[in-house]
mmCIF file of C-alpha atoms in Angstrom:
data_model
loop_
_atom_site.group_PDB
_atom_site.id
_atom_site.type_symbol
_atom_site.label_atom_id
_atom_site.label_comp_id
_atom_site.label_asym_id
_atom_site.label_seq_id
_atom_site.Cartn_x
_atom_site.Cartn_y
_atom_site.Cartn_z
ATOM 1 C CA UNK A 792 -119.119 -116.164 -1.921
ATOM 2 C CA UNK A 793 -121.335 -119.051 -0.927
ATOM 3 C CA UNK A 794 -120.380 -122.627 -1.856
ATOM 4 C CA UNK A 795 -122.502 -125.741 -1.759
ATOM 5 C CA UNK A 796 -120.406 -128.907 -1.373
ATOM 6 C CA UNK A 797 -121.730 -132.354 -2.272
ATOM 7 C CA UNK A 798 -120.279 -135.783 -2.943
ATOM 8 C CA UNK A 799 -121.039 -139.285 -4.124
ATOM 9 C CA UNK A 800 -124.036 -138.790 -6.396
ATOM 10 C CA UNK A 801 -123.340 -142.184 -8.039
ATOM 11 C CA UNK A 802 -125.646 -141.754 -11.051
ATOM 12 C CA UNK A 803 -128.900 -141.154 -9.172
ATOM 13 C CA UNK A 804 -131.181 -138.863 -11.188
ATOM 14 C CA UNK A 805 -133.602 -138.881 -8.243
ATOM 15 C CA UNK A 806 -131.010 -137.456 -5.832
ATOM 16 C CA UNK A 807 -129.377 -135.265 -8.472
ATOM 17 C CA UNK A 808 -132.706 -133.439 -8.863
ATOM 18 C CA UNK A 809 -132.954 -133.054 -5.078
ATOM 19 C CA UNK A 810 -129.369 -131.745 -4.987
ATOM 20 C CA UNK A 811 -130.161 -129.188 -7.695
ATOM 21 C CA UNK A 812 -133.260 -128.043 -5.770
ATOM 22 C CA UNK A 813 -131.075 -127.637 -2.677
ATOM 23 C CA UNK A 814 -128.508 -125.663 -4.707
ATOM 24 C CA UNK A 815 -131.252 -123.345 -5.960
ATOM 25 C CA UNK A 816 -132.762 -123.015 -2.471
ATOM 26 C CA UNK A 817 -129.328 -122.199 -1.001
ATOM 27 C CA UNK A 818 -128.719 -119.544 -3.672
ATOM 28 C CA UNK A 819 -125.093 -120.625 -3.632
ATOM 29 C CA UNK A 820 -122.672 -119.103 -6.099
ATOM 30 C CA UNK A 821 -120.809 -122.345 -6.806
ATOM 31 C CA UNK A 822 -121.296 -126.084 -6.418
ATOM 32 C CA UNK A 823 -118.218 -128.117 -5.483
ATOM 33 C CA UNK A 824 -118.690 -131.803 -6.311
ATOM 34 C CA UNK A 825 -116.227 -134.161 -4.625
ATOM 35 C CA UNK A 826 -116.448 -136.972 -7.163
ATOM 36 C CA UNK A 827 -118.297 -140.179 -8.003
ATOM 37 C CA UNK A 828 -120.831 -138.502 -10.264
ATOM 38 C CA UNK A 829 -122.236 -141.069 -12.722
ATOM 39 C CA UNK A 830 -121.277 -144.638 -11.787
ATOM 40 C CA UNK A 831 -122.463 -146.467 -8.668
ATOM 41 C CA UNK A 832 -119.286 -148.533 -8.288
ATOM 42 C CA UNK A 833 -118.916 -152.256 -7.631
ATOM 43 C CA UNK A 834 -119.109 -151.923 -3.819
ATOM 44 C CA UNK A 835 -122.388 -149.966 -3.708
ATOM 45 C CA UNK A 836 -125.945 -151.036 -4.317
ATOM 46 C CA UNK A 837 -127.757 -149.100 -7.016
ATOM 47 C CA UNK A 838 -129.016 -145.826 -5.574
ATOM 48 C CA UNK A 839 -132.670 -144.869 -5.917
ATOM 49 C CA UNK A 840 -133.314 -143.498 -9.389
ATOM 50 C CA UNK A 841 -130.052 -144.809 -10.845
ATOM 51 C CA UNK A 842 -130.023 -143.293 -14.345
ATOM 52 C CA UNK A 843 -126.622 -141.876 -15.332
ATOM 53 C CA UNK A 844 -127.912 -140.820 -18.770
ATOM 54 C CA UNK A 845 -130.477 -138.599 -17.019
ATOM 55 C CA UNK A 846 -127.833 -137.166 -14.666
ATOM 56 C CA UNK A 847 -125.604 -136.042 -17.560
ATOM 57 C CA UNK A 848 -127.856 -133.208 -18.845
ATOM 58 C CA UNK A 849 -128.790 -132.208 -15.295
ATOM 59 C CA UNK A 850 -125.136 -131.671 -14.374
ATOM 60 C CA UNK A 851 -124.217 -130.157 -17.753
ATOM 61 C CA UNK A 852 -126.917 -127.562 -17.130
ATOM 62 C CA UNK A 853 -124.981 -126.424 -14.049
ATOM 63 C CA UNK A 854 -121.675 -126.070 -15.922
ATOM 64 C CA UNK A 855 -120.991 -122.382 -15.101
ATOM 65 C CA UNK A 856 -121.382 -123.017 -11.361
ATOM 66 C CA UNK A 857 -119.457 -126.302 -11.045
ATOM 67 C CA UNK A 858 -116.041 -127.158 -9.670
ATOM 68 C CA UNK A 859 -115.363 -130.897 -9.528
ATOM 69 C CA UNK A 860 -112.679 -133.316 -8.448
ATOM 70 C CA UNK A 861 -112.285 -136.924 -9.617
ATOM 71 C CA UNK A 862 -113.694 -139.768 -7.583
ATOM 72 C CA UNK A 863 -112.596 -143.383 -7.720
ATOM 73 C CA UNK A 864 -115.694 -144.210 -9.805
ATOM 74 C CA UNK A 865 -115.081 -141.379 -12.320
ATOM 75 C CA UNK A 866 -113.245 -142.152 -15.561
ATOM 76 C CA UNK A 867 -112.271 -140.684 -18.901
ATOM 77 C CA UNK A 868 -115.466 -142.054 -20.439
ATOM 78 C CA UNK A 869 -117.462 -139.917 -17.968
ATOM 79 C CA UNK A 870 -115.473 -136.863 -18.996
ATOM 80 C CA UNK A 871 -116.468 -137.507 -22.621
ATOM 81 C CA UNK A 872 -120.161 -136.866 -21.822
ATOM 82 C CA UNK A 873 -119.768 -134.064 -19.277
ATOM 83 C CA UNK A 874 -119.156 -130.478 -20.418
ATOM 84 C CA UNK A 875 -117.050 -129.476 -17.400
ATOM 85 C CA UNK A 876 -113.760 -130.840 -16.040
ATOM 86 C CA UNK A 877 -114.049 -133.760 -13.585
ATOM 87 C CA UNK A 878 -110.620 -135.407 -13.674
ATOM 88 C CA UNK A 879 -108.617 -133.152 -11.318
ATOM 89 C CA UNK A 880 -107.367 -135.052 -8.286
ATOM 90 C CA UNK A 881 -107.864 -132.046 -6.017
ATOM 91 C CA UNK A 882 -108.705 -128.356 -5.781
ATOM 92 C CA UNK A 883 -107.372 -125.862 -3.242
ATOM 93 C CA UNK A 884 -109.623 -123.094 -1.919
ATOM 94 C CA UNK A 885 -108.506 -120.218 0.326
ATOM 95 C CA UNK A 886 -110.837 -119.702 3.296
ATOM 96 C CA UNK A 887 -109.734 -116.920 5.592
ATOM 97 C CA UNK A 888 -106.162 -117.706 6.612
ATOM 98 C CA UNK A 889 -106.503 -121.411 5.849
ATOM 99 C CA UNK A 890 -106.415 -123.497 2.705
ATOM 100 C CA UNK A 891 -109.110 -126.100 2.063
ATOM 101 C CA UNK A 892 -107.695 -129.096 0.195
ATOM 102 C CA UNK A 893 -110.734 -130.577 -1.613
ATOM 103 C CA UNK A 894 -110.376 -134.108 -2.976
ATOM 104 C CA UNK A 895 -112.482 -137.259 -3.243
ATOM 105 C CA UNK A 896 -110.761 -139.191 -0.453
ATOM 106 C CA UNK A 897 -109.653 -142.407 -2.141
ATOM 107 C CA UNK A 898 -106.076 -141.141 -2.607
ATOM 108 C CA UNK A 899 -105.662 -138.339 -0.076
ATOM 109 C CA UNK A 900 -107.279 -138.890 3.318
ATOM 110 C CA UNK A 901 -106.344 -139.074 7.021
ATOM 111 C CA UNK A 902 -104.085 -142.091 6.340
ATOM 112 C CA UNK A 903 -102.385 -140.457 3.343
ATOM 113 C CA UNK A 904 -102.346 -136.700 3.852
ATOM 114 C CA UNK A 905 -101.821 -134.163 1.100
ATOM 115 C CA UNK A 906 -99.273 -131.371 1.767
ATOM 116 C CA UNK A 907 -101.152 -129.490 4.503
ATOM 117 C CA UNK A 908 -99.833 -126.620 6.580
ATOM 118 C CA UNK A 909 -100.868 -126.298 10.242
ATOM 119 C CA UNK A 910 -104.499 -125.169 10.373
ATOM 120 C CA UNK A 911 -105.380 -126.274 6.827
ATOM 121 C CA UNK A 912 -108.513 -128.283 6.061
ATOM 122 C CA UNK A 913 -108.793 -131.679 4.375
ATOM 123 C CA UNK A 914 -112.205 -131.877 2.686
ATOM 124 C CA UNK A 915 -113.285 -135.114 1.038
ATOM 125 C CA UNK A 916 -116.199 -137.426 0.365
ATOM 126 C CA UNK A 917 -115.714 -141.112 -0.526
ATOM 127 C CA UNK A 918 -116.744 -142.592 2.842
ATOM 128 C CA UNK A 919 -120.388 -141.482 2.518
ATOM 129 C CA UNK A 920 -120.236 -140.485 6.205
ATOM 130 C CA UNK A 921 -120.355 -136.831 7.340
ATOM 131 C CA UNK A 922 -117.367 -135.763 9.436
ATOM 132 C CA UNK A 923 -115.888 -132.780 11.278
ATOM 133 C CA UNK A 924 -112.752 -133.940 13.057
ATOM 134 C CA UNK A 925 -109.651 -132.153 14.311
ATOM 135 C CA UNK A 926 -106.231 -133.683 13.699
ATOM 136 C CA UNK A 927 -102.576 -132.721 13.402
ATOM 137 C CA UNK A 928 -101.583 -129.160 14.212
ATOM 138 C CA UNK A 929 -104.968 -127.445 14.225
ATOM 139 C CA UNK A 930 -106.060 -129.178 11.028
ATOM 140 C CA UNK A 931 -109.611 -130.243 10.252
ATOM 141 C CA UNK A 932 -111.028 -133.172 8.304
ATOM 142 C CA UNK A 933 -114.465 -132.404 6.864
ATOM 143 C CA UNK A 934 -116.798 -134.645 4.856
ATOM 144 C CA UNK A 935 -120.261 -133.700 3.511
ATOM 145 C CA UNK A 936 -121.479 -137.310 3.479
ATOM 146 C CA UNK A 937 -123.285 -138.635 0.410
ATOM 147 C CA UNK A 938 -126.098 -137.176 -1.639
ATOM 148 C CA UNK A 939 -127.420 -140.569 -2.795
ATOM 149 C CA UNK A 940 -125.931 -143.443 -0.745
ATOM 150 C CA UNK A 941 -125.368 -142.314 2.854
ATOM 151 C CA UNK A 942 -123.784 -144.812 5.203
ATOM 152 C CA UNK A 943 -123.816 -145.574 8.948
ATOM 153 C CA UNK A 944 -127.305 -144.131 9.388
ATOM 154 C CA UNK A 945 -126.376 -140.663 8.145
ATOM 155 C CA UNK A 946 -128.736 -138.452 6.153
ATOM 156 C CA UNK A 947 -128.675 -137.747 2.431
ATOM 157 C CA UNK A 948 -126.599 -134.623 2.884
ATOM 158 C CA UNK A 949 -124.397 -131.784 1.670
ATOM 159 C CA UNK A 950 -122.497 -128.849 3.140
ATOM 160 C CA UNK A 951 -122.394 -125.128 2.586
ATOM 161 C CA UNK A 952 -119.466 -122.786 3.075
ATOM 162 C CA UNK A 953 -120.115 -119.088 3.432
ATOM 163 C CA UNK A 954 -117.383 -116.846 4.758
ATOM 164 C CA UNK A 955 -115.697 -119.079 7.336
ATOM 165 C CA UNK A 956 -118.811 -121.038 8.344
ATOM 166 C CA UNK A 957 -119.457 -124.626 7.276
ATOM 167 C CA UNK A 958 -122.984 -126.011 7.674
ATOM 168 C CA UNK A 959 -123.969 -129.678 7.248
ATOM 169 C CA UNK A 960 -127.518 -130.065 5.970
ATOM 170 C CA UNK A 961 -129.973 -132.722 4.927
ATOM 171 C CA UNK A 962 -131.137 -132.534 1.310
ATOM 172 C CA UNK A 963 -134.283 -130.878 2.669
ATOM 173 C CA UNK A 964 -132.130 -128.052 4.087
ATOM 174 C CA UNK A 965 -132.231 -128.930 7.805
ATOM 175 C CA UNK A 966 -128.977 -127.891 9.516
ATOM 176 C CA UNK A 967 -127.577 -130.627 11.734
ATOM 177 C CA UNK A 968 -124.013 -129.352 12.344
ATOM 178 C CA UNK A 969 -122.249 -126.007 12.194
ATOM 179 C CA UNK A 970 -118.540 -125.260 12.289
ATOM 180 C CA UNK A 971 -116.936 -121.822 12.398
ATOM 181 C CA UNK A 972 -113.281 -121.674 11.323
#
């Protein structure tokens, strides 16, 4: 199964459309969204093409392929307009002999770890900065960066997971990092 993993859309219809084109180009089976779907949040500038009402039908159209976790900018009012669940604090995915603990990053992160076993992976967005860092007892922290508001000079980006290979890509599909578990 091939996954596309994206985070921090923040209500940008412009970047949501680019993300959907990337999802179609990748021919991924599922799209894992790591939160902050519709609202830009008080700490962020408005992203290009900020139009949450336009994002709603775009995401609802992907319903069968979506798995989402709740970001700090996601609320019950967002759930009322979206046809798929977005309020789970985390999801756990088996990848080979490891578990990938997928969350947004505002609750569980490197400073407040979820219950990880040695070798497990912490996957979150929230920082808007791509990451692939080892920690603990063979654990990994991975972050796809942000689709719409990248920070620290990073690209508008996402990740794919196929088998045990993670790829970090620009929204145009250019691979800039690869990690084999």
